[in-house]
XYZ file of C-alpha atoms in Angstrom:
691
model
C -3.608 43.898 20.580
C -3.267 44.004 16.804
C -5.390 45.135 13.903
C -6.876 42.794 11.303
C -7.281 43.639 7.618
C -10.735 45.119 8.256
C -9.550 47.098 11.276
C -10.934 44.838 13.996
C -8.820 44.445 17.129
C -7.771 40.947 18.198
C -5.903 39.648 21.217
C -2.328 38.639 20.505
C -1.331 34.984 20.690
C 1.915 33.051 20.980
C 0.659 30.345 18.607
C 2.898 30.405 15.496
C -0.143 29.876 13.295
C -1.874 32.958 14.651
C 0.982 35.383 14.097
C 0.456 38.153 11.524
C 2.520 38.124 8.355
C 3.389 41.039 6.107
C 3.479 40.288 2.400
C 4.717 43.375 0.601
C 2.288 46.086 1.772
C -0.390 43.607 2.939
C -0.584 42.396 6.539
C -2.259 39.016 6.904
C -3.786 38.300 10.284
C -2.412 34.751 10.552
C -0.364 32.118 8.743
C -3.177 29.853 7.541
C -4.398 29.998 3.951
C -6.574 28.036 1.620
C -4.647 27.436 -1.576
C -6.158 27.735 -5.031
C -8.642 25.009 -5.853
C -11.617 24.938 -8.142
C -14.653 23.534 -6.354
C -16.545 23.759 -9.657
C -19.224 26.023 -8.191
C -19.191 28.782 -10.857
C -22.395 29.443 -12.777
C -21.886 30.393 -16.418
C -18.210 30.730 -15.589
C -18.881 33.353 -12.916
C -18.158 33.056 -9.160
C -21.711 33.810 -8.109
C -23.498 33.457 -4.770
C -22.644 29.819 -4.088
C -18.969 30.461 -4.787
C -18.986 33.592 -2.644
C -20.720 31.839 0.272
C -18.206 28.990 0.218
C -15.191 31.285 0.611
C -16.978 33.715 2.945
C -17.687 30.907 5.432
C -13.960 30.199 5.757
C -13.123 33.902 5.873
C -15.665 34.451 8.641
C -14.005 31.713 10.682
C -10.594 33.347 10.458
C -8.576 32.175 7.435
C -5.826 34.727 6.784
C -5.639 34.387 2.998
C -8.083 32.812 0.561
C -6.460 31.980 -2.761
C -9.481 31.494 -4.977
C -10.006 29.645 -8.265
C -8.009 26.729 -9.435
C -7.531 28.259 -11.932
C -9.343 31.179 -13.538
C -8.884 30.964 -17.280
C -7.314 33.914 -19.106
C -7.992 32.933 -22.744
C -10.830 31.575 -24.819
C -8.609 28.767 -26.119
C -8.176 27.686 -22.498
C -11.752 26.509 -21.923
C -12.615 25.212 -18.458
C -11.775 21.612 -17.657
C -13.343 21.803 -14.191
C -16.001 24.528 -14.500
C -13.298 27.135 -13.919
C -13.905 30.839 -13.426
C -13.685 32.723 -16.732
C -11.203 35.561 -16.288
C -11.181 36.432 -20.005
C -14.372 38.482 -19.923
C -15.219 41.799 -18.282
C -18.434 40.173 -17.027
C -16.407 38.560 -14.246
C -15.432 41.844 -12.548
C -18.612 42.538 -10.511
C -18.742 38.910 -9.354
C -15.104 39.124 -8.284
C -15.958 42.309 -6.413
C -18.759 40.532 -4.529
C -16.370 37.723 -3.630
C -13.564 39.978 -2.436
C -15.932 42.184 -0.460
C -17.369 39.129 1.290
C -13.895 37.970 2.361
C -12.596 41.431 3.242
C -15.600 41.968 5.492
C -14.118 39.343 7.803
C -10.511 40.548 7.608
C -9.465 37.865 5.143
C -7.144 38.776 2.280
C -8.215 37.322 -1.033
C -6.330 36.568 -4.216
C -6.999 34.523 -7.316
C -5.030 32.060 -9.394
C -4.846 32.758 -13.119
C -3.856 30.354 -15.836
C -3.848 29.247 -19.400
C -4.413 25.504 -19.308
C -2.431 24.798 -22.460
C -2.742 21.107 -23.284
C -4.630 20.427 -20.035
C -7.963 21.087 -21.729
C -9.597 20.253 -25.019
C -10.943 21.549 -28.293
C -14.444 20.110 -27.777
C -15.171 22.458 -24.878
C -16.159 26.120 -24.872
C -15.735 27.720 -28.303
C -14.236 24.635 -29.967
C -10.863 26.242 -30.468
C -7.826 23.958 -30.618
C -5.896 23.598 -27.397
C -2.384 24.981 -27.652
C 0.955 24.135 -26.105
C 4.694 24.281 -26.501
C 4.576 20.642 -27.571
C 2.509 18.423 -29.861
C 2.313 15.797 -27.116
C -1.064 15.444 -25.453
C -1.539 15.187 -21.716
C -2.324 11.650 -20.551
C -5.169 12.818 -18.316
C -6.968 14.794 -21.039
C -5.879 13.174 -24.318
C -6.378 16.248 -26.522
C -3.639 16.820 -29.064
C -2.635 20.488 -28.930
C -1.614 22.841 -31.669
C 2.026 23.952 -31.435
C 1.942 27.638 -30.534
C 2.738 30.241 -33.175
C 4.233 33.664 -32.483
C 0.869 35.394 -32.756
C -0.637 32.917 -30.261
C 2.080 33.744 -27.773
C 1.599 37.507 -28.158
C -2.165 37.115 -27.788
C -1.901 34.990 -24.632
C 0.576 37.371 -23.003
C -1.963 40.158 -23.508
C -4.728 37.909 -22.195
C -2.806 37.399 -18.943
C -2.357 41.152 -18.496
C -6.042 41.796 -19.267
C -7.123 39.166 -16.735
C -4.817 40.562 -14.037
C -6.259 44.021 -14.594
C -9.785 42.633 -14.214
C -8.861 40.991 -10.924
C -7.365 44.240 -9.668
C -10.550 46.061 -10.695
C -12.532 43.440 -8.757
C -10.702 44.305 -5.541
C -8.365 41.343 -5.325
C -5.293 41.787 -3.116
C -3.158 39.991 -5.663
C -2.881 37.134 -8.126
C -0.992 33.895 -8.448
C 0.023 32.368 -11.787
C -0.467 28.624 -12.072
C 2.836 27.095 -13.207
C 2.452 23.378 -12.741
C 0.952 21.246 -15.477
C -0.395 24.302 -17.307
C 0.926 26.356 -20.193
C 3.629 28.389 -18.460
C 5.541 25.412 -17.145
C 4.838 23.415 -20.279
C 7.380 25.882 -21.688
C 9.669 25.407 -18.675
C 9.943 21.643 -18.822
C 12.238 19.889 -21.316
C 9.581 17.159 -21.422
C 6.956 19.478 -22.885
C 8.805 22.098 -24.914
C 9.686 21.197 -28.503
C 9.657 24.743 -29.841
C 12.502 26.613 -31.463
C 13.454 30.262 -31.294
C 13.157 32.698 -28.383
C 10.673 30.505 -26.456
C 12.177 27.160 -27.412
C 13.705 24.280 -25.521
C 17.337 25.140 -26.218
C 18.268 26.836 -22.924
C 16.768 27.569 -19.498
C 16.535 31.223 -20.547
C 14.481 30.488 -23.661
C 12.224 28.058 -21.786
C 11.408 30.724 -19.179
C 11.091 33.681 -21.561
C 7.336 33.173 -21.942
C 6.835 33.449 -18.161
C 9.007 36.568 -17.944
C 7.094 38.231 -20.771
C 3.779 37.458 -19.079
C 4.927 38.793 -15.715
C 6.374 41.950 -17.263
C 3.110 42.573 -19.134
C 1.148 42.097 -15.905
C 3.436 44.458 -13.986
C 3.018 47.172 -16.601
C -0.750 46.822 -16.357
C -1.295 46.566 -12.576
C 1.728 48.422 -11.180
C 4.301 47.451 -8.599
C 2.014 47.542 -5.562
C -0.297 44.759 -6.733
C 0.882 41.403 -5.344
C 1.917 38.842 -7.971
C 3.233 35.365 -7.216
C 3.517 31.933 -8.761
C 2.468 28.459 -7.736
C 5.093 26.398 -9.459
C 6.565 22.959 -9.687
C 10.116 23.323 -8.446
C 10.795 19.641 -9.139
C 8.857 17.533 -11.628
C 10.297 14.391 -10.009
C 10.604 12.704 -13.387
C 13.623 11.901 -15.515
C 14.211 14.574 -18.120
C 11.926 17.091 -16.427
C 12.470 20.097 -14.192
C 14.998 19.246 -11.475
C 15.215 20.904 -8.063
C 18.200 22.899 -9.280
C 16.168 23.995 -12.317
C 13.245 25.001 -10.134
C 15.420 27.043 -7.822
C 17.145 28.697 -10.778
C 13.799 29.620 -12.367
C 12.502 31.121 -9.130
C 15.761 32.975 -8.525
C 15.684 34.543 -11.990
C 12.094 35.750 -11.471
C 12.946 37.048 -8.016
C 16.037 38.891 -9.205
C 14.054 40.506 -11.995
C 11.567 41.789 -9.417
C 8.698 39.975 -11.133
C 7.283 37.866 -8.296
C 6.420 38.600 -4.668
C 5.934 35.064 -3.371
C 6.473 31.409 -4.235
C 3.884 28.683 -3.702
C 5.792 25.424 -3.990
C 4.657 22.206 -5.690
C 6.617 19.019 -6.264
C 5.744 16.652 -9.090
C 3.592 16.587 -12.212
C -0.172 16.404 -12.767
C -0.276 14.998 -16.298
C -1.698 11.598 -15.241
C -3.704 10.165 -12.373
C -0.676 8.422 -10.806
C 1.378 11.621 -11.022
C -1.456 13.721 -9.616
C -1.833 11.351 -6.670
C 1.769 12.133 -5.696
C 1.268 15.902 -5.925
C -2.033 15.725 -4.024
C -1.598 12.676 -1.778
C -4.615 10.841 -0.422
C -5.265 8.621 2.582
C -2.625 5.983 3.208
C 0.107 8.331 1.962
C 2.705 9.916 4.248
C 1.657 13.249 5.702
C 3.191 16.463 4.367
C 5.491 14.600 1.922
C 6.853 17.743 0.244
C 7.089 20.025 3.259
C 10.850 19.705 3.729
C 11.357 20.345 0.016
C 9.316 23.549 0.275
C 11.434 24.491 3.278
C 14.563 24.032 1.176
C 13.177 26.436 -1.451
C 12.458 29.028 1.237
C 15.899 28.615 2.776
C 17.742 28.963 -0.534
C 15.735 31.854 -1.969
C 14.645 33.776 1.109
C 11.311 34.639 -0.477
C 7.820 34.470 1.038
C 7.019 30.788 0.631
C 3.678 28.996 0.741
C 2.886 25.310 0.364
C 0.048 22.805 0.664
C 0.132 19.035 0.176
C -1.587 16.767 2.697
C -1.226 19.049 5.691
C -4.557 18.073 7.255
C -3.851 18.648 10.941
C -2.999 21.653 13.059
C 0.111 20.062 14.588
C 1.791 19.635 11.185
C 0.793 23.129 10.105
C 2.157 24.580 13.340
C 5.439 22.691 12.874
C 5.792 24.067 9.321
C 5.520 27.664 10.479
C 7.275 27.365 13.826
C 10.346 25.810 12.200
C 10.544 28.354 9.421
C 9.744 25.913 6.620
C 6.862 28.060 5.389
C 5.549 31.563 5.813
C 1.959 30.576 5.050
C 0.673 27.021 5.327
C -2.104 25.786 3.081
C -4.825 23.668 4.696
C -7.204 23.417 1.788
C -8.860 20.009 1.953
C -8.822 20.400 5.737
C -10.946 23.535 5.343
C -13.356 21.664 3.109
C -13.881 19.226 5.976
C -14.065 21.983 8.591
C -14.220 25.648 7.533
C -13.864 26.787 11.161
C -10.350 25.500 11.868
C -8.859 28.900 12.680
C -11.761 29.846 14.929
C -11.426 26.572 16.817
C -7.665 27.078 17.232
C -8.277 30.590 18.535
C -10.924 29.367 20.971
C -8.823 26.447 22.216
C -11.141 23.882 20.612
C -8.714 21.980 18.412
C -10.238 18.671 19.540
C -13.493 19.855 17.964
C -12.034 20.126 14.444
C -13.727 17.812 11.976
C -10.808 15.893 10.439
C -10.004 15.570 6.780
C -9.743 11.805 6.301
C -7.921 12.031 2.975
C -10.694 10.316 1.032
C -10.245 12.889 -1.766
C -13.913 12.563 -2.647
C -13.757 16.318 -3.250
C -11.146 16.176 -6.014
C -12.342 12.977 -7.604
C -15.782 14.484 -8.114
C -14.239 17.486 -9.887
C -12.168 15.322 -12.203
C -15.314 13.398 -13.125
C -17.028 16.651 -14.086
C -18.903 17.135 -10.833
C -18.703 19.623 -7.996
C -16.403 19.383 -5.003
C -18.103 17.892 -1.955
C -16.532 16.710 1.284
C -17.187 13.048 2.027
C -18.337 13.856 5.556
C -19.247 17.537 5.664
C -22.353 17.929 3.508
C -22.603 21.660 4.292
C -19.429 22.341 2.292
C -20.466 23.843 -1.019
C -24.031 24.094 0.263
C -23.498 27.093 2.530
C -26.596 28.781 1.091
C -28.862 25.978 2.318
C -27.012 23.824 4.884
C -25.561 25.038 8.213
C -22.034 24.371 9.432
C -23.186 25.312 12.941
C -26.420 23.688 14.074
C -28.886 26.091 15.713
C -30.789 25.035 18.860
C -34.407 23.934 18.635
C -37.299 25.794 20.197
C -38.378 22.751 22.229
C -36.629 19.569 23.380
C -37.808 16.330 21.793
C -36.962 12.667 22.224
C -35.110 11.194 19.263
C -34.292 7.542 18.636
C -31.738 6.652 16.001
C -31.350 3.045 14.940
C -27.933 2.362 13.475
C -24.553 3.867 14.364
C -23.041 4.111 10.910
C -22.061 7.487 9.441
C -25.647 8.511 8.678
C -27.012 7.441 12.043
C -24.216 9.168 13.942
C -24.725 12.352 11.950
C -28.440 12.258 12.775
C -27.591 11.759 16.453
C -24.991 14.552 16.434
C -27.264 17.067 14.749
C -30.252 16.190 16.935
C -28.104 16.504 20.066
C -26.770 19.884 18.911
C -30.374 20.953 18.494
C -30.780 20.153 22.195
C -32.853 16.990 21.817
C -32.601 13.888 24.008
C -31.029 11.242 21.742
C -30.705 7.464 22.057
C -28.863 5.378 19.488
C -29.529 1.638 19.144
C -26.852 -0.353 17.306
C -26.798 -4.069 16.540
C -23.008 -4.348 16.446
C -20.613 -4.012 19.344
C -18.914 -0.962 17.792
C -20.077 2.045 15.766
C -19.172 2.642 12.138
C -21.221 0.408 9.859
C -19.666 0.097 6.419
C -17.055 2.744 7.249
C -15.638 0.440 9.926
C -15.480 -2.288 7.289
C -13.665 0.032 4.889
C -11.163 0.949 7.590
C -10.106 -2.697 7.922
C -7.605 -2.056 5.138
C -4.534 -0.292 6.592
C -4.368 2.069 3.624
C -7.910 3.289 4.318
C -7.676 3.320 8.105
C -8.179 7.093 8.260
C -11.804 6.661 7.200
C -12.610 5.770 10.792
C -12.086 9.463 11.572
C -15.584 10.002 10.131
C -16.924 7.844 12.955
C -14.538 8.848 15.738
C -15.304 12.560 15.314
C -19.038 11.986 15.483
C -18.722 9.719 18.500
C -16.764 12.407 20.356
C -19.326 15.039 19.363
C -22.149 12.789 20.588
C -20.320 12.037 23.844
C -19.941 15.757 24.515
C -23.714 16.134 24.129
C -24.784 13.192 26.304
C -26.132 10.961 23.534
C -27.065 7.543 24.932
C -25.759 4.480 23.057
C -27.036 0.918 23.324
C -24.714 -1.433 21.443
C -25.299 -5.147 20.759
C -28.976 -4.275 20.403
C -30.916 -5.718 17.482
C -33.784 -3.303 17.740
C -37.351 -4.354 17.145
C -40.426 -2.138 17.001
C -41.212 -2.638 20.699
C -37.687 -1.554 21.661
C -38.153 1.709 19.803
C -41.669 2.523 20.951
C -40.706 1.759 24.566
C -38.506 4.858 24.443
C -41.581 7.019 23.691
C -39.893 8.892 20.806
C -41.066 12.018 19.038
C -38.794 11.232 16.113
C -37.278 7.981 14.838
C -34.443 7.869 12.319
C -33.769 4.476 10.746
C -30.117 4.316 9.667
C -29.932 0.548 9.521
C -27.914 0.481 6.320
C -27.974 -2.343 3.836
C -26.843 -5.917 3.462
C -24.857 -7.290 0.522
C -26.894 -7.827 -2.616
C -26.206 -11.387 -3.770
C -28.669 -11.491 -6.636
C -27.386 -11.040 -10.142
C -28.768 -8.345 -12.419
C -32.580 -8.456 -12.676
C -32.754 -11.891 -11.041
C -35.206 -12.307 -8.191
C -33.292 -14.960 -6.234
C -29.906 -15.001 -4.561
C -27.143 -16.624 -6.535
C -26.121 -19.909 -4.871
C -22.630 -20.585 -3.571
C -21.317 -17.020 -3.955
C -19.917 -14.784 -1.222
C -19.833 -11.005 -0.858
C -16.966 -8.543 -1.012
C -17.733 -7.827 2.655
C -16.869 -11.442 3.528
C -13.366 -10.951 2.136
C -12.813 -7.431 3.510
C -13.933 -8.399 7.019
C -11.732 -11.497 7.033
C -14.706 -13.787 7.685
C -13.685 -15.802 4.598
C -10.086 -16.213 3.479
C -9.332 -16.064 -0.227
C -7.657 -19.049 -1.852
C -7.176 -20.745 -5.199
C -8.801 -19.181 -8.235
C -11.186 -16.386 -7.300
C -13.611 -14.469 -9.476
C -14.761 -11.097 -8.182
C -17.766 -10.081 -10.224
C -17.976 -6.324 -9.706
C -21.386 -5.062 -10.744
C -21.316 -2.101 -8.350
C -17.987 -0.722 -9.586
C -17.246 0.836 -6.202
C -14.456 0.609 -3.634
C -15.606 -2.704 -2.144
C -14.795 -4.734 -5.253
C -11.232 -3.458 -5.548
C -10.701 -3.517 -1.793
C -11.660 -7.198 -1.782
C -9.311 -7.791 -4.729
C -6.475 -6.014 -2.924
C -6.919 -8.283 0.105
C -7.567 -11.489 -1.853
C -4.553 -11.061 -4.116
C -2.241 -11.888 -1.209
C -3.504 -15.479 -1.069
C -5.388 -16.154 -4.318
C -5.271 -15.785 -8.079
C -7.868 -13.116 -8.716
C -9.908 -12.092 -11.717
C -11.972 -8.909 -11.402
C -14.797 -9.007 -13.928
C -17.184 -6.187 -14.781
C -20.032 -5.810 -17.272
C -18.910 -2.212 -17.806
C -16.484 -1.053 -20.469
C -14.009 -0.041 -17.741
C -13.467 -1.508 -14.315
C -14.513 0.204 -11.065
C -16.173 3.219 -12.722
C -17.345 4.537 -9.340
C -13.786 4.641 -7.986
C -12.651 7.896 -9.485
C -9.238 9.066 -10.741
C -6.941 9.610 -7.804
C -8.495 6.918 -5.607
C -8.088 4.329 -8.329
C -4.316 4.813 -8.381
C -3.326 2.987 -5.160
C -5.532 0.025 -6.025
C -3.892 -0.374 -9.421
C -0.449 0.235 -7.994
C -0.959 -2.448 -5.334
C -2.472 -4.959 -7.765
C -0.017 -4.335 -10.601
C 2.601 -6.915 -9.596
C 0.167 -9.540 -8.274
C -1.678 -12.355 -10.013
C -4.722 -10.263 -10.849
C -6.584 -10.074 -14.162
C -9.055 -7.348 -15.096
C -11.825 -8.394 -17.447
C -14.269 -5.866 -18.872
C -17.536 -6.219 -20.801
C -18.328 -9.641 -19.328
C -21.381 -10.435 -17.189
C -21.857 -13.221 -14.667
C -25.120 -14.908 -15.655
C -25.229 -17.733 -13.146
C -23.265 -20.110 -10.924
C -23.459 -23.857 -10.359
C -21.423 -26.241 -8.254
C -19.280 -28.939 -9.805
C -17.604 -30.964 -7.094
C -15.337 -28.666 -5.106
C -15.371 -26.028 -7.829
C -17.861 -23.385 -8.871
C -18.735 -22.987 -12.525
C -19.465 -19.453 -13.638
C -21.683 -18.869 -16.629
C -20.075 -15.860 -18.280
C -21.794 -13.806 -20.959
C -21.957 -10.159 -21.926
C -24.395 -7.404 -22.766
C -23.088 -7.295 -26.337
C -23.779 -10.821 -27.595
C -25.734 -13.930 -26.604
C -22.577 -16.011 -26.243
C -22.126 -17.738 -22.874
C -19.112 -19.733 -21.740
C -18.510 -21.701 -18.590
C -15.409 -21.205 -16.442
C -14.430 -22.875 -13.168
C -13.280 -21.089 -9.993
C -12.683 -22.010 -6.371
C -14.491 -18.949 -5.027
C -16.871 -16.458 -6.611
C -17.421 -13.051 -5.031
C -20.330 -10.835 -6.032
C -20.053 -7.099 -5.420
C -23.438 -5.651 -6.333
C -24.046 -3.015 -3.686
C -26.537 -3.505 -0.899
C -30.229 -4.100 -0.362
C -31.931 -1.961 2.301
C -32.071 -3.501 5.759
C -35.508 -2.023 6.274
C -37.720 -4.564 8.084
C -37.847 -2.397 11.204
C -38.850 0.620 9.133
C -41.860 -1.195 7.703
C -42.812 -2.474 11.153
C -42.789 1.101 12.513
C -44.291 2.799 9.463
C -48.006 2.359 10.364
C -47.328 3.715 13.864
C -45.801 6.971 12.608
C -47.549 10.267 12.022
C -45.992 10.737 8.584
C -46.173 7.059 7.561
C -42.531 7.393 6.611
C -43.291 9.992 3.956
C -40.721 12.618 3.043
C -41.765 15.997 1.675
C -39.251 16.202 -1.158
C -39.947 19.863 -1.864
C -39.166 20.773 1.741
C -36.147 18.459 1.782
C -34.636 20.014 -1.331
C -35.366 23.531 -0.132
C -33.819 22.827 3.264
C -37.154 23.191 5.033
C -38.921 21.380 7.856
C -40.762 18.078 7.465
C -44.404 18.614 8.463
C -46.400 15.907 6.660
C -48.936 14.181 8.968
C -51.076 11.789 6.895
C -51.622 9.719 10.073
C -52.455 12.159 12.921
C -52.887 9.212 15.294
C -49.223 8.367 14.930
C -47.069 9.199 17.914
C -43.750 9.918 16.197
C -42.240 10.992 12.905
C -40.339 8.281 11.062
C -37.599 8.616 8.461
C -35.014 6.302 7.004
C -31.724 7.485 5.596
C -28.662 6.259 3.732
C -28.473 2.675 2.504
C -31.608 1.826 4.487
C -33.344 3.637 1.607
C -31.163 2.538 -1.308
C -27.499 1.743 -1.867
C -25.581 5.009 -2.206
C -22.445 6.241 -0.416
C -21.161 7.758 2.815
C -21.716 11.343 1.737
C -25.319 10.629 0.752
C -26.089 9.052 4.126
C -24.610 11.976 6.064
C -26.345 14.524 3.836
C -29.665 12.716 4.355
C -29.185 13.045 8.096
C -28.188 16.704 8.116
C -30.983 18.000 5.939
C -33.661 15.941 7.673
C -32.644 16.645 11.258
C -31.289 20.219 11.180
C -34.791 21.731 11.562
C -36.477 19.038 13.648
């Protein structure tokens, strides 16, 4: 037996991941942590109930250490870029206390990452103060030109760090971590971003690291030696002229020898641009755990407590990292967004039950577009106050028919089966997956099929009946005598041009190219009105055999494919015969012999020109495949109506405008309107969880 942080007894285990770890005076109950990340859930800069519930869910399921915030801002001239926690005000202390208490209640240690963003934020946010840095150069990702720091700025910011650390200590945190990659501290460290002179200047490694030493010394004086203080730092910027591995090791060694840091959280790379960020935080199609061996080298050379996270989505890799002494604590952060109960499932011998992170990076891309972090296929993440991660059983068993085995339909089937209902799924295709299966045709995006595979295994474990190759009609559904019918029939490619009522002749869809039903050749125009993955995925495939032009009416191409996910498309298209054309609209198409003539205009002028292509692809989203819904609608008790108030509040659907109807009827996902995978799965969860 051993004791957890809150005094509870647990059975011992031989699993390396479940071994306790002592960090200074603090004993962590296992080796799994969530590293600092900002899900953008704060309200008014405070980590209120939503923020607390998010971390508490993972703590309850057994995470050993929650490193919160990503990062909490210590100064007013470091305004939030991603709705960060504001650590520069005393108002934050009671909210921090609520957060730490909620984690400690479940034996989970909790710390917070503090930072000054430096040039990684802008003057037009917060109090409209100029951003500051050790260089006049702006950051590519944020494009705000910073003020070069003066001596009084440096003194003020050092005090701000100490003040913020003291607030976190007062809020019950077990420790803090300073963010030293891409933010102000390592802007001083790197020769690429330090053009100062004097004691903090670029002249020597000692002067470049003086700012960090002064901050850490000020923090130590304020919080004492027992409070845990570490750094998450780039030990190798992986760019010519930047911090080298030898530099990174030397920096860490100097801080260790001075007794200023208690642990190292290792990063490799830079985050100043989308391409650089995609190497630090790799997405699907990238090698797994690409920096793990490098982190192991840091641990071996310095002998300090070492943490690391970078695409470690599965338990086997995490176990290898700890078992082989590469890390002391392994970060599984995106993995815990997909499934907050990883540790509990390991402990209970249910690793096969873990919902996989598929590397879609929908979570991060939403943050960098100013949204909130959401998992592409766990809609309860970030919605812990209203959506369940564990589905409760229903009071009575009902018969449920789901039409369509895409992500939304499978989620509806899974949730209904967990409720204890008898579930039958009718699917027109020979395999499940819908548009996700289409997406997974590209090798780089193959992991997306994990969204489907996990749900199929969950349905199989709950005796869901599947009928594939079944184009369901109303009689097929009613013959099953259902109490509830969920239409998840998806959509079909929209081949009409903007505000035209007829399909455009002679064009094909992005789906035709992605599926391989039509092979690209000659000169191809891909008119991308939707701006989503399908247009660029088709371009990526077509560019191997055709000369491709991607045209959009928008001022930038693929606006729905956000930051990090855009990178591999551009990288793969960069050296191929592909042209990107913005602010041009396809108005019409006519045939001229063996060629197609595109009438090309724009939203800015009335000018139209004609251009000839061999193939024209239209990517304009989907139209609902909803004929079956309208056939069933008059037979249903709710006539297909959705009580939006109940839906938004997470309540039960009880509308019965047609009492003679024998079943409730709902449609979800693209069968309603073209949206995305997350929307379809969220539709299913919030409709079915109480039925």
